PDB file of C-alpha atoms in Angstrom:
ATOM      1  CA  VAL H  10      -0.031  -0.171   0.018  1.00 60.00           C
ATOM      2  CA  TYR H  11       1.535   3.004  -0.941  1.00 64.00           C
ATOM      3  CA  VAL H  12       0.690   6.701   0.408  1.00 65.00           C
ATOM      4  CA  CYS H  13      -0.232  10.264  -1.892  1.00 74.00           C
ATOM      5  CA  GLU H  14      -1.185  12.740  -0.218  1.00 75.00           C
ATOM      6  CA  SER H  15       1.166  15.681  -2.192  1.00 80.00           C
ATOM      7  CA  ARG H  16       1.773  16.498  -5.145  1.00 79.00           C
ATOM      8  CA  TYR H  17       5.216  18.139  -6.280  1.00 78.00           C
ATOM      9  CA  THR H  18       5.895  20.397  -8.491  1.00 80.00           C
ATOM     10  CA  ALA H  19       8.907  20.772  -9.763  1.00 74.00           C
ATOM     11  CA  ARG H  20       8.963  23.563 -11.669  1.00 76.00           C
ATOM     12  CA  THR H  21       8.384  25.584  -8.200  1.00 78.00           C
ATOM     13  CA  LYS H  22      10.051  23.257  -6.239  1.00 74.00           C
ATOM     14  CA  THR H  23       7.847  22.354  -3.800  1.00 79.00           C
ATOM     15  CA  PHE H  24       4.242  20.392  -2.289  1.00 79.00           C
ATOM     16  CA  LYS H  25       0.824  21.061  -2.305  1.00 82.00           C
ATOM     17  CA  LYS H  26      -1.822  18.451  -0.227  1.00 82.00           C
ATOM     18  CA  ILE H  27      -4.634  16.710  -3.248  1.00 80.00           C
ATOM     19  CA  LYS H  28      -8.308  18.033  -2.231  1.00 81.00           C
ATOM     20  CA  ILE H  29      -9.533  16.119  -5.212  1.00 79.00           C
ATOM     21  CA  TRP H  30      -8.420  12.971  -6.895  1.00 73.00           C
ATOM     22  CA  SER H  31      -9.367  12.818 -10.342  1.00 73.00           C
ATOM     23  CA  MET H  32      -9.832   9.610 -11.631  1.00 70.00           C
ATOM     24  CA  PRO H  33     -11.394   8.012 -14.968  1.00 68.00           C
ATOM     25  CA  PRO H  34     -15.116   7.335 -14.194  1.00 70.00           C
ATOM     26  CA  SER H  35     -15.338   3.798 -12.663  1.00 72.00           C
ATOM     27  CA  SER H  36     -18.661   2.089 -12.314  1.00 73.00           C
ATOM     28  CA  VAL H  37     -16.624   0.322  -8.992  1.00 73.00           C
ATOM     29  CA  LYS H  38     -18.199   1.234  -5.494  1.00 78.00           C
ATOM     30  CA  LEU H  39     -14.918   2.101  -3.659  1.00 76.00           C
ATOM     31  CA  VAL H  40     -16.074   0.419   0.141  1.00 84.00           C
ATOM     32  CA  PRO H  41     -14.204   2.931   3.145  1.00 82.00           C
ATOM     33  CA  ARG H  42     -11.890   0.238   5.375  1.00 84.00           C
ATOM     34  CA  GLU H  43     -13.318   0.456   9.138  1.00 88.00           C
ATOM     35  CA  VAL H  44     -10.444   0.374  11.175  1.00 86.00           C
ATOM     36  CA  PRO H  45      -7.903   2.937   8.932  1.00 80.00           C
ATOM     37  CA  LEU H  46      -4.178   1.703   8.122  1.00 75.00           C
ATOM     38  CA  PRO H  47      -1.444   2.948  10.729  1.00 76.00           C
ATOM     39  CA  VAL H  48       1.159   5.432   8.990  1.00 71.00           C
ATOM     40  CA  VAL H  49       3.577   6.629   9.606  1.00 72.00           C
ATOM     41  CA  ARG H  50       6.318   9.334   9.097  1.00 70.00           C
ATOM     42  CA  VAL H  51      10.391   8.595   8.224  1.00 65.00           C
ATOM     43  CA  ALA H  52      13.456  10.723   7.234  1.00 62.00           C
ATOM     44  CA  SER H  53      13.114   9.154   3.524  1.00 54.00           C
ATOM     45  CA  MET H  54      17.380   7.817   4.092  1.00 51.00           C
ATOM     46  CA  PHE H  55      16.489   5.606   6.518  1.00 41.00           C
ATOM     47  CA  VAL H  56      14.289   3.774   5.048  1.00 49.00           C
ATOM     48  CA  SER H  57      16.724   0.981   4.385  1.00 52.00           C
ATOM     49  CA  ALA H  58      17.684  -2.013   1.834  1.00 49.00           C
ATOM     50  CA  LYS H  59      14.953  -4.204   2.482  1.00 52.00           C
ATOM     51  CA  ASP H  60      12.474  -2.653   2.690  1.00 53.00           C
ATOM     52  CA  LYS H  61      13.154  -1.356  -0.275  1.00 50.00           C
ATOM     53  CA  VAL H  62      12.843  -4.617  -1.545  1.00 48.00           C
ATOM     54  CA  ALA H  63       8.596  -5.301  -0.070  1.00 54.00           C
ATOM     55  CA  ASP H  64       8.269  -2.568  -2.109  1.00 53.00           C
ATOM     56  CA  LEU H  65       9.404  -4.603  -5.331  1.00 51.00           C
ATOM     57  CA  PRO H  66       5.786  -6.734  -7.002  1.00 54.00           C
ATOM     58  CA  ASP H  67       6.546 -10.338  -6.537  1.00 54.00           C
ATOM     59  CA  GLY H  68       3.512 -11.932  -7.858  1.00 52.00           C
ATOM     60  CA  ASP H  69       2.200 -13.492  -6.166  1.00 52.00           C
ATOM     61  CA  SER H  70      -2.030 -13.988  -6.094  1.00 52.00           C
ATOM     62  CA  ASP H  71      -2.446 -16.024  -3.003  1.00 56.00           C
ATOM     63  CA  GLY H  72      -5.976 -15.356  -2.153  1.00 59.00           C
ATOM     64  CA  PHE H  73      -7.570 -14.046  -5.078  1.00 63.00           C
ATOM     65  CA  ILE H  74     -10.385 -16.030  -6.486  1.00 69.00           C
ATOM     66  CA  GLU H  75      -9.959 -15.660  -9.875  1.00 73.00           C
ATOM     67  CA  LYS H  76     -12.505 -15.604 -12.241  1.00 77.00           C
ATOM     68  CA  GLU H  77     -13.723 -15.244 -16.369  1.00 82.00           C
ATOM     69  CA  ARG H  78     -13.138 -12.207 -17.533  1.00 84.00           C
ATOM     70  CA  GLU H  79     -12.834 -10.359 -20.896  1.00 88.00           C
ATOM     71  CA  ASP H  80     -11.571  -7.308 -22.268  1.00 88.00           C
ATOM     72  CA  VAL H  81     -14.182  -4.413 -22.443  1.00 88.00           C
ATOM     73  CA  PRO H  82     -13.038  -2.504 -25.016  1.00 89.00           C
ATOM     74  CA  VAL H  83     -14.742   1.853 -24.707  1.00 89.00           C
ATOM     75  CA  GLU H  84     -15.877   3.856 -27.251  1.00 87.00           C
ATOM     76  CA  VAL H  85     -14.189   7.525 -26.696  1.00 83.00           C
ATOM     77  CA  ALA H  86     -14.599  10.776 -27.717  1.00 82.00           C
ATOM     78  CA  ASN H  87     -12.041  12.176 -29.885  1.00 84.00           C
ATOM     79  CA  GLY H  88     -10.270   8.899 -29.482  1.00 83.00           C
ATOM     80  CA  GLU H  89      -7.792   8.417 -32.563  1.00 88.00           C
ATOM     81  CA  PRO H  90      -8.214   7.017 -35.679  1.00 88.00           C
ATOM     82  CA  GLY H  91      -7.089   3.856 -35.611  1.00 88.00           C
ATOM     83  CA  TYR H  92      -6.721   3.466 -31.834  1.00 93.00           C
ATOM     84  CA  GLN H  93      -9.485   0.749 -29.784  1.00 93.00           C
ATOM     85  CA  TYR H  94      -9.558   1.660 -26.291  1.00 94.00           C
ATOM     86  CA  TYR H  95     -10.342  -0.700 -23.610  1.00 94.00           C
ATOM     87  CA  GLU H  96     -11.659   0.191 -19.530  1.00 92.00           C
ATOM     88  CA  GLN H  97     -10.305  -3.543 -18.829  1.00 92.00           C
ATOM     89  CA  LEU H  98      -7.374  -5.142 -20.614  1.00 93.00           C
ATOM     90  CA  ARG H  99      -5.350  -8.143 -20.659  1.00 92.00           C
ATOM     91  CA  TYR H 100      -2.279  -8.070 -21.484  1.00 91.00           C
ATOM     92  CA  ASN H 101       0.629 -10.936 -20.877  1.00 88.00           C
ATOM     93  CA  ASP H 102      -1.546 -12.329 -18.331  1.00 86.00           C
ATOM     94  CA  LEU H 103      -2.456  -9.219 -16.311  1.00 89.00           C
ATOM     95  CA  TRP H 104      -5.647  -7.842 -15.969  1.00 90.00           C
ATOM     96  CA  LEU H 105      -5.788  -4.061 -15.712  1.00 93.00           C
ATOM     97  CA  LYS H 106      -7.827  -1.654 -16.082  1.00 92.00           C
ATOM     98  CA  LEU H 107      -9.109   2.226 -16.067  1.00 92.00           C
ATOM     99  CA  GLY H 108      -7.417   3.668 -12.825  1.00 90.00           C
ATOM    100  CA  ASP H 109      -5.425   0.804 -11.412  1.00 91.00           C
ATOM    101  CA  CYS H 110      -1.818   1.171 -10.464  1.00 92.00           C
ATOM    102  CA  VAL H 111       1.335  -0.019 -11.239  1.00 94.00           C
ATOM    103  CA  TYR H 112       5.287  -0.131 -11.258  1.00 93.00           C
ATOM    104  CA  ILE H 113       7.039   0.930 -14.993  1.00 92.00           C
ATOM    105  CA  ARG H 114      10.200   0.312 -15.653  1.00 88.00           C
ATOM    106  CA  SER H 115      12.645   4.238 -14.934  1.00 82.00           C
ATOM    107  CA  HIS H 116      15.991   3.975 -16.447  1.00 79.00           C
ATOM    108  CA  GLY H 117      18.399   5.694 -13.354  1.00 77.00           C
ATOM    109  CA  LEU H 118      16.749   5.150 -10.383  1.00 78.00           C
ATOM    110  CA  VAL H 119      16.881   2.414  -7.624  1.00 78.00           C
ATOM    111  CA  ARG H 120      13.325   2.076  -7.157  1.00 84.00           C
ATOM    112  CA  PRO H 121      10.553   1.539  -9.932  1.00 89.00           C
ATOM    113  CA  ARG H 122       7.632   4.487 -10.281  1.00 90.00           C
ATOM    114  CA  VAL H 123       3.885   4.319 -10.009  1.00 92.00           C
ATOM    115  CA  GLY H 124       1.977   5.244 -12.959  1.00 94.00           C
ATOM    116  CA  ARG H 125      -2.127   4.951 -13.010  1.00 94.00           C
ATOM    117  CA  ILE H 126      -3.965   3.947 -16.205  1.00 94.00           C
ATOM    118  CA  ASP H 127      -6.049   6.704 -17.129  1.00 93.00           C
ATOM    119  CA  LYS H 128      -6.296   5.618 -20.867  1.00 93.00           C
ATOM    120  CA  MET H 129      -5.422   2.203 -22.463  1.00 95.00           C
ATOM    121  CA  TRP H 130      -5.461   1.311 -26.458  1.00 95.00           C
ATOM    122  CA  LEU H 131      -4.237  -1.073 -29.441  1.00 94.00           C
ATOM    123  CA  ARG H 132      -3.116   0.560 -31.894  1.00 93.00           C
ATOM    124  CA  ASP H 133      -1.378  -2.077 -34.541  1.00 92.00           C
ATOM    125  CA  GLY H 134      -1.314  -5.155 -32.118  1.00 89.00           C
ATOM    126  CA  ALA H 135       0.593  -2.983 -29.274  1.00 93.00           C
ATOM    127  CA  ALA H 136      -0.687  -2.151 -26.016  1.00 95.00           C
ATOM    128  CA  PHE H 137      -0.247   0.912 -24.329  1.00 96.00           C
ATOM    129  CA  PHE H 138      -1.571   3.868 -21.435  1.00 96.00           C
ATOM    130  CA  PHE H 139      -1.666   6.612 -20.797  1.00 95.00           C
ATOM    131  CA  GLY H 140      -1.386   8.377 -16.707  1.00 94.00           C
ATOM    132  CA  PRO H 141       0.168  10.814 -14.555  1.00 94.00           C
ATOM    133  CA  ILE H 142       3.485   9.221 -12.893  1.00 92.00           C
ATOM    134  CA  PHE H 143       3.698   9.284  -8.716  1.00 91.00           C
ATOM    135  CA  ILE H 144       6.959  10.066  -7.767  1.00 88.00           C
ATOM    136  CA  HIS H 145       8.900   8.630  -4.483  1.00 88.00           C
ATOM    137  CA  PRO H 146      10.460  11.354  -2.353  1.00 87.00           C
ATOM    138  CA  GLU H 147      14.437  10.811  -3.404  1.00 85.00           C
ATOM    139  CA  GLU H 148      13.228  12.044  -6.934  1.00 85.00           C
ATOM    140  CA  THR H 149      12.240  15.666  -5.622  1.00 86.00           C
ATOM    141  CA  GLU H 150      14.031  18.789  -4.360  1.00 85.00           C
ATOM    142  CA  HIS H 151      12.916  19.763  -0.483  1.00 84.00           C
ATOM    143  CA  GLU H 152      14.901  20.084   3.255  1.00 84.00           C
ATOM    144  CA  PRO H 153      17.007  17.839   4.649  1.00 82.00           C
ATOM    145  CA  THR H 154      14.869  17.582   7.276  1.00 85.00           C
ATOM    146  CA  LYS H 155      11.356  16.831   5.928  1.00 84.00           C
ATOM    147  CA  MET H 156       9.496  13.646   6.894  1.00 85.00           C
ATOM    148  CA  PHE H 157       7.656  11.098   4.266  1.00 86.00           C
ATOM    149  CA  TYR H 158       5.433   7.810   4.879  1.00 82.00           C
ATOM    150  CA  LYS H 159       7.417   4.501   4.645  1.00 83.00           C
ATOM    151  CA  ARG H 160       6.205   4.960   0.882  1.00 83.00           C
ATOM    152  CA  GLU H 161       5.043   7.588  -0.005  1.00 86.00           C
ATOM    153  CA  VAL H 162       4.393   8.689  -3.261  1.00 88.00           C
ATOM    154  CA  PHE H 163       4.050  12.390  -4.893  1.00 88.00           C
ATOM    155  CA  LEU H 164       1.227  13.004  -8.057  1.00 89.00           C
ATOM    156  CA  SER H 165       4.101  14.488 -10.282  1.00 88.00           C
ATOM    157  CA  SER H 166       2.820  16.705 -13.199  1.00 87.00           C
ATOM    158  CA  LEU H 167       4.171  14.473 -15.907  1.00 87.00           C
ATOM    159  CA  GLU H 168       1.892  12.319 -17.752  1.00 92.00           C
ATOM    160  CA  GLU H 169       3.316   9.529 -19.972  1.00 92.00           C
ATOM    161  CA  THR H 170       2.010   7.837 -22.594  1.00 94.00           C
ATOM    162  CA  CYS H 171       4.267   4.253 -22.051  1.00 93.00           C
ATOM    163  CA  PRO H 172       4.518   1.088 -24.085  1.00 94.00           C
ATOM    164  CA  MET H 173       2.748  -2.113 -22.107  1.00 94.00           C
ATOM    165  CA  THR H 174       6.004  -3.730 -22.728  1.00 93.00           C
ATOM    166  CA  CYS H 175       7.005  -1.457 -19.515  1.00 93.00           C
ATOM    167  CA  ILE H 176       5.206  -2.640 -16.619  1.00 92.00           C
ATOM    168  CA  LEU H 177       7.213  -5.099 -14.226  1.00 90.00           C
TER     169      LEU H 177
END
């Protein structure tokens, strides 16, 4: 579970609380937790290497009930010609839907970045997605005394189109 409560603006090098989340439309109804997860702020430089390894996806699907699913195409206003857009899509035995967050390959960084899928499509047999990128505290400029949640990420102003091949 990652925590994201702030947006980071690289131009002004400032953090700002997120008041309203912009999410793609979805028919999924979220149920609030009965007991909120405890969160503790830690200095980002003191996160141990063991914790960084625990951050990586392990691919373990125990505890999930598999049910039959299918690709769900969706019509997009002002969509590009020749693109088939999807609300839900299977890619390399991984089911993805709009609003999902995924680890994406990040060259030159210790940890993979997190991206949110706001649009996904197939073009000439190749799959792509578009959405905002979340960054880790070490990718920001901040006071050395600033404390962060253990697995905190920040919504950046960076939005990218990525091939599905970059999903870890």
